[in-house]
PDB file of C-alpha atoms in Angstrom:
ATOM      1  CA  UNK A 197      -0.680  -3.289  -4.409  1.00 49.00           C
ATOM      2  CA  UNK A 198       2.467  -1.871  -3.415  1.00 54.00           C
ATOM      3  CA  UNK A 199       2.711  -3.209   0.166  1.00 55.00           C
ATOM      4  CA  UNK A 200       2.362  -6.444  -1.728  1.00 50.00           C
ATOM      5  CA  UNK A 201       5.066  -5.974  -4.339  1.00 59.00           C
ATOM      6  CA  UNK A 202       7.365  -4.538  -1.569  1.00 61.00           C
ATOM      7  CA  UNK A 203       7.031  -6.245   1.065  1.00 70.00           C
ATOM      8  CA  UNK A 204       4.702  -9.431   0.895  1.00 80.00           C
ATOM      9  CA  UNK A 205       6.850 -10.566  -2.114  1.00 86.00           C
ATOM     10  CA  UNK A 206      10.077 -10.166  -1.209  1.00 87.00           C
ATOM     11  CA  UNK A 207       9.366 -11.646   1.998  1.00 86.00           C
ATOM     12  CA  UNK A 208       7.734 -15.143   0.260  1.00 89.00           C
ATOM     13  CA  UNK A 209      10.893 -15.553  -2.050  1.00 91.00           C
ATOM     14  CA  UNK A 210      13.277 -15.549   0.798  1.00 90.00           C
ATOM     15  CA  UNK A 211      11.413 -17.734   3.109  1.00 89.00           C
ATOM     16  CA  UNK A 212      11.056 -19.838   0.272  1.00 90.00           C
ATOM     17  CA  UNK A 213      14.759 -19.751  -0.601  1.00 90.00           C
ATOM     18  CA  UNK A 214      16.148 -20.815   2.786  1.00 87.00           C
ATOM     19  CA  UNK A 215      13.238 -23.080   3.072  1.00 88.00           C
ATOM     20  CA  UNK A 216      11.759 -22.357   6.422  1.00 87.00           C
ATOM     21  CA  UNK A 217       8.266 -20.559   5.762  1.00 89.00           C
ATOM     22  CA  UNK A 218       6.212 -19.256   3.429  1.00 89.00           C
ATOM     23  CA  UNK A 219       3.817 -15.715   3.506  1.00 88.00           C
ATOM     24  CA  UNK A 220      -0.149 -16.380   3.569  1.00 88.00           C
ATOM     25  CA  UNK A 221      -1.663 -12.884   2.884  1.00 84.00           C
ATOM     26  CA  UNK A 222      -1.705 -10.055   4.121  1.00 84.00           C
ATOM     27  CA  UNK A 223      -3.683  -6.777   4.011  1.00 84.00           C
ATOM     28  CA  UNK A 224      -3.636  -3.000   4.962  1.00 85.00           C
ATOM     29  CA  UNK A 225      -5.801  -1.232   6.790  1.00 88.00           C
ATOM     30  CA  UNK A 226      -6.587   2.865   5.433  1.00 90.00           C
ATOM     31  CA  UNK A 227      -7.757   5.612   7.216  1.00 93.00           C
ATOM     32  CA  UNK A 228     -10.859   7.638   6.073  1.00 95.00           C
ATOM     33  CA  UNK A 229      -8.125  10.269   4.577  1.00 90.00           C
ATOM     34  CA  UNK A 230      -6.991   7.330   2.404  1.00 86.00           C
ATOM     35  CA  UNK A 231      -3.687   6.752   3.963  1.00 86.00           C
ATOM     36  CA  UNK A 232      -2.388   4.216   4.548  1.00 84.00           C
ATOM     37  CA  UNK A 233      -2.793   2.947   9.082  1.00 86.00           C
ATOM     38  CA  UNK A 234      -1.259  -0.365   9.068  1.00 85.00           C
ATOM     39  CA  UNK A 235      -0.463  -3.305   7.160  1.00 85.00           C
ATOM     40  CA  UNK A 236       0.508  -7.029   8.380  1.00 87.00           C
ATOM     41  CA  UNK A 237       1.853  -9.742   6.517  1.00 88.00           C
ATOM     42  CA  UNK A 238       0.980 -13.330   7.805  1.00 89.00           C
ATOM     43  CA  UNK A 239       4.408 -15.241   8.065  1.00 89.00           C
ATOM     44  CA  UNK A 240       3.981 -19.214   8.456  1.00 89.00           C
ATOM     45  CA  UNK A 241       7.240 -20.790   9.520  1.00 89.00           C
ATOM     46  CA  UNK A 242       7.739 -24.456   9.183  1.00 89.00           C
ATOM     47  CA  UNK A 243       9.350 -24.906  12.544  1.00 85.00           C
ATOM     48  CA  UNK A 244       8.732 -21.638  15.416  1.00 82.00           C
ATOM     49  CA  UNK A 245      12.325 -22.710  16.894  1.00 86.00           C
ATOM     50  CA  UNK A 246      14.966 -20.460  17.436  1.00 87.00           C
ATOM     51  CA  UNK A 247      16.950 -21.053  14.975  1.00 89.00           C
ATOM     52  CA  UNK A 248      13.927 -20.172  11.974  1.00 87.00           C
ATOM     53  CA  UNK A 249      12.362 -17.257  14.201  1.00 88.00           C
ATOM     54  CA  UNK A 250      16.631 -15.765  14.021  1.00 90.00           C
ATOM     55  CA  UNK A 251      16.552 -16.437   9.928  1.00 90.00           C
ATOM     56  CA  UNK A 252      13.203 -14.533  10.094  1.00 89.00           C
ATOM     57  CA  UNK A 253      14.423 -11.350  11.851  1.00 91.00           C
ATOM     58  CA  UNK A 254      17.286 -11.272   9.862  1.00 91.00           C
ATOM     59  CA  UNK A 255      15.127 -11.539   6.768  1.00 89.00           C
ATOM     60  CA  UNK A 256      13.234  -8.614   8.108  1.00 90.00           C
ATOM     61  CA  UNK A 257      16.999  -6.820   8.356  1.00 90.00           C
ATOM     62  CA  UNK A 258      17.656  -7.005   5.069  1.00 88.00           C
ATOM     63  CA  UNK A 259      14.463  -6.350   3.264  1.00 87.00           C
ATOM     64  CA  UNK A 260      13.437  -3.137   5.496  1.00 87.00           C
ATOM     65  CA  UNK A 261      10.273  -2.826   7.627  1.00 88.00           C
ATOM     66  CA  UNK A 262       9.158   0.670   8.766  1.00 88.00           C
ATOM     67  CA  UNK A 263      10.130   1.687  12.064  1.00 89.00           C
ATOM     68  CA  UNK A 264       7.333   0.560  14.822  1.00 89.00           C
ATOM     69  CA  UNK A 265       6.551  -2.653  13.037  1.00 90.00           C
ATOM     70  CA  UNK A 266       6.681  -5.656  15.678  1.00 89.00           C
ATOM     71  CA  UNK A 267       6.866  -9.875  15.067  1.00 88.00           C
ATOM     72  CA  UNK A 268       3.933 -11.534  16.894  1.00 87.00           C
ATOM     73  CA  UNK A 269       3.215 -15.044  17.588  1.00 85.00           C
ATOM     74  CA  UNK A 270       1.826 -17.123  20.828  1.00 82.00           C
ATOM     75  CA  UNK A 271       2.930 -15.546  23.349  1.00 82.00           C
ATOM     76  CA  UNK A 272       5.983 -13.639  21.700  1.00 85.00           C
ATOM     77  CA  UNK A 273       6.145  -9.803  20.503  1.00 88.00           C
ATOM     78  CA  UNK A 274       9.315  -8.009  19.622  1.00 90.00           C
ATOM     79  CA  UNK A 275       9.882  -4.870  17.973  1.00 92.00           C
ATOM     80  CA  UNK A 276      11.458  -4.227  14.528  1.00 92.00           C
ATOM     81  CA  UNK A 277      11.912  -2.160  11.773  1.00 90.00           C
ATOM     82  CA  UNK A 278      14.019   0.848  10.930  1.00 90.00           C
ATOM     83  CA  UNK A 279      12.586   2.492   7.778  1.00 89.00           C
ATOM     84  CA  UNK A 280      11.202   6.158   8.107  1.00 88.00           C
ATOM     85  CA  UNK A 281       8.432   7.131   5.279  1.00 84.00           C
ATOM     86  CA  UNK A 282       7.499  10.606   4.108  1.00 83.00           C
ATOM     87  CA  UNK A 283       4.599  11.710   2.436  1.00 82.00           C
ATOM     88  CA  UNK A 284       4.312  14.884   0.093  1.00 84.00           C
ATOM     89  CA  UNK A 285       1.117  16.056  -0.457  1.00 84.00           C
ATOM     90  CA  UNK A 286       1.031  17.933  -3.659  1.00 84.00           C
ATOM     91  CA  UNK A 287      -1.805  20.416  -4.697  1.00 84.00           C
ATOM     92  CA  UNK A 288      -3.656  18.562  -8.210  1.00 82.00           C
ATOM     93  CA  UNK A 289      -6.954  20.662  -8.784  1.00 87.00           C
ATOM     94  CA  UNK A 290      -6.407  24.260  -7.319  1.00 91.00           C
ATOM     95  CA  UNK A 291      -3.407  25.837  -9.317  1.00 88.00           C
ATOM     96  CA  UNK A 292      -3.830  27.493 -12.268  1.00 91.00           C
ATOM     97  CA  UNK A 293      -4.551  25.896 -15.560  1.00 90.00           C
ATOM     98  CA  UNK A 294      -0.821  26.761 -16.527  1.00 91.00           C
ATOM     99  CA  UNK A 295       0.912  25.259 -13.604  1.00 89.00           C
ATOM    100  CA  UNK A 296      -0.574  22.108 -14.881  1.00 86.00           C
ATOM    101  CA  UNK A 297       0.231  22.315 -18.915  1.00 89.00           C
ATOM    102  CA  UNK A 298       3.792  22.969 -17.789  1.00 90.00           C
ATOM    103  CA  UNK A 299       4.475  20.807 -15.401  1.00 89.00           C
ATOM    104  CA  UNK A 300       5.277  17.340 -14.955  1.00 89.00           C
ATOM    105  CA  UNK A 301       5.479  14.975 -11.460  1.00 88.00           C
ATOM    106  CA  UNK A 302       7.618  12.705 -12.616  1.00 91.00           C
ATOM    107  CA  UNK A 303       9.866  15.189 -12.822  1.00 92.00           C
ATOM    108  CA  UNK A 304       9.410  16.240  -8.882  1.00 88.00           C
ATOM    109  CA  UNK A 305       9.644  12.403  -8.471  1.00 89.00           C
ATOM    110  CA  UNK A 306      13.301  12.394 -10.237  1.00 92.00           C
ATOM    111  CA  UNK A 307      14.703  15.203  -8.181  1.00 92.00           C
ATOM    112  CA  UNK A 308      13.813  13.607  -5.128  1.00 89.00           C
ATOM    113  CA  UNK A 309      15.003  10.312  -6.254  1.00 90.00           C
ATOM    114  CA  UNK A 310      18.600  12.321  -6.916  1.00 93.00           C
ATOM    115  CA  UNK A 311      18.330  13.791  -3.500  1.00 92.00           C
ATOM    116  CA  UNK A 312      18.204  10.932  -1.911  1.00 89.00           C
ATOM    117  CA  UNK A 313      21.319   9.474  -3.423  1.00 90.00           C
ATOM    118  CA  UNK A 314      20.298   6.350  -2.679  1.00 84.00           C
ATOM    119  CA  UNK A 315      19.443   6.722   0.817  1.00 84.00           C
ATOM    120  CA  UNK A 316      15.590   6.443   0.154  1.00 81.00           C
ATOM    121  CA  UNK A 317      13.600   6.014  -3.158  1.00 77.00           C
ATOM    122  CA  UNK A 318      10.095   6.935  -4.570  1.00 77.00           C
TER     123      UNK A 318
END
């Protein structure tokens, strides 16, 4: 649900605001762990000339794609994406009872959020 709401989403209002595509799905692929391996976003473009494919990578610019990500089409591949991810793993079952009573994520979630400054979010 997320990858939709931040990516697939954003992505479909701005092709649809400059008028030259649309997004048709998408999906994400987990590991056995549960996280997360890949996810793609199908991009239709009205016209595959220069001119759209530019609009699209600059698209891609502004909304943020992690790092590693790539634009494909017949016989044309080229890398983009700049975002970095982290993932905390946190311990929820094996802590004692107290730990748990007094303790609130969102509150982990916040401090991080300040750390960042507004170089990253949650």
């Amino acid at each position: 649900m997320d990858c939709g709401e931040l990516s697939e989403e954003p992505f479909q209002e701005v092709l649809e605001s400059c008028k030259c595509g649309t997004t048709d799905g998408g999906g994400t692929m987990l590991r056995p762990t549960g996280e997360m391996e890949f996810s793609d976003i199908e991009i239709l473009l009205k016209d595959n000339n220069v001119e759209n494919v530019n609009k699209l990578l600059q698209i891609i610019d502004i909304i943020g794609v992690p790092r590693g990500s790539f634009l494909r089409a017949d016989g044309f591949e080229q890398s983009v994406g700049t975002l970095e991810g982290l993932a905390l793993y946190l311990n929820g079952t094996e802590l004692s009872e107290e730990v748990y009573q007094n303790s609130d994520i969102n509150c982990v979630i916040e401090r991080f959020d300040k750390g960042l400054d507004g170089s990253g979010c949650f």
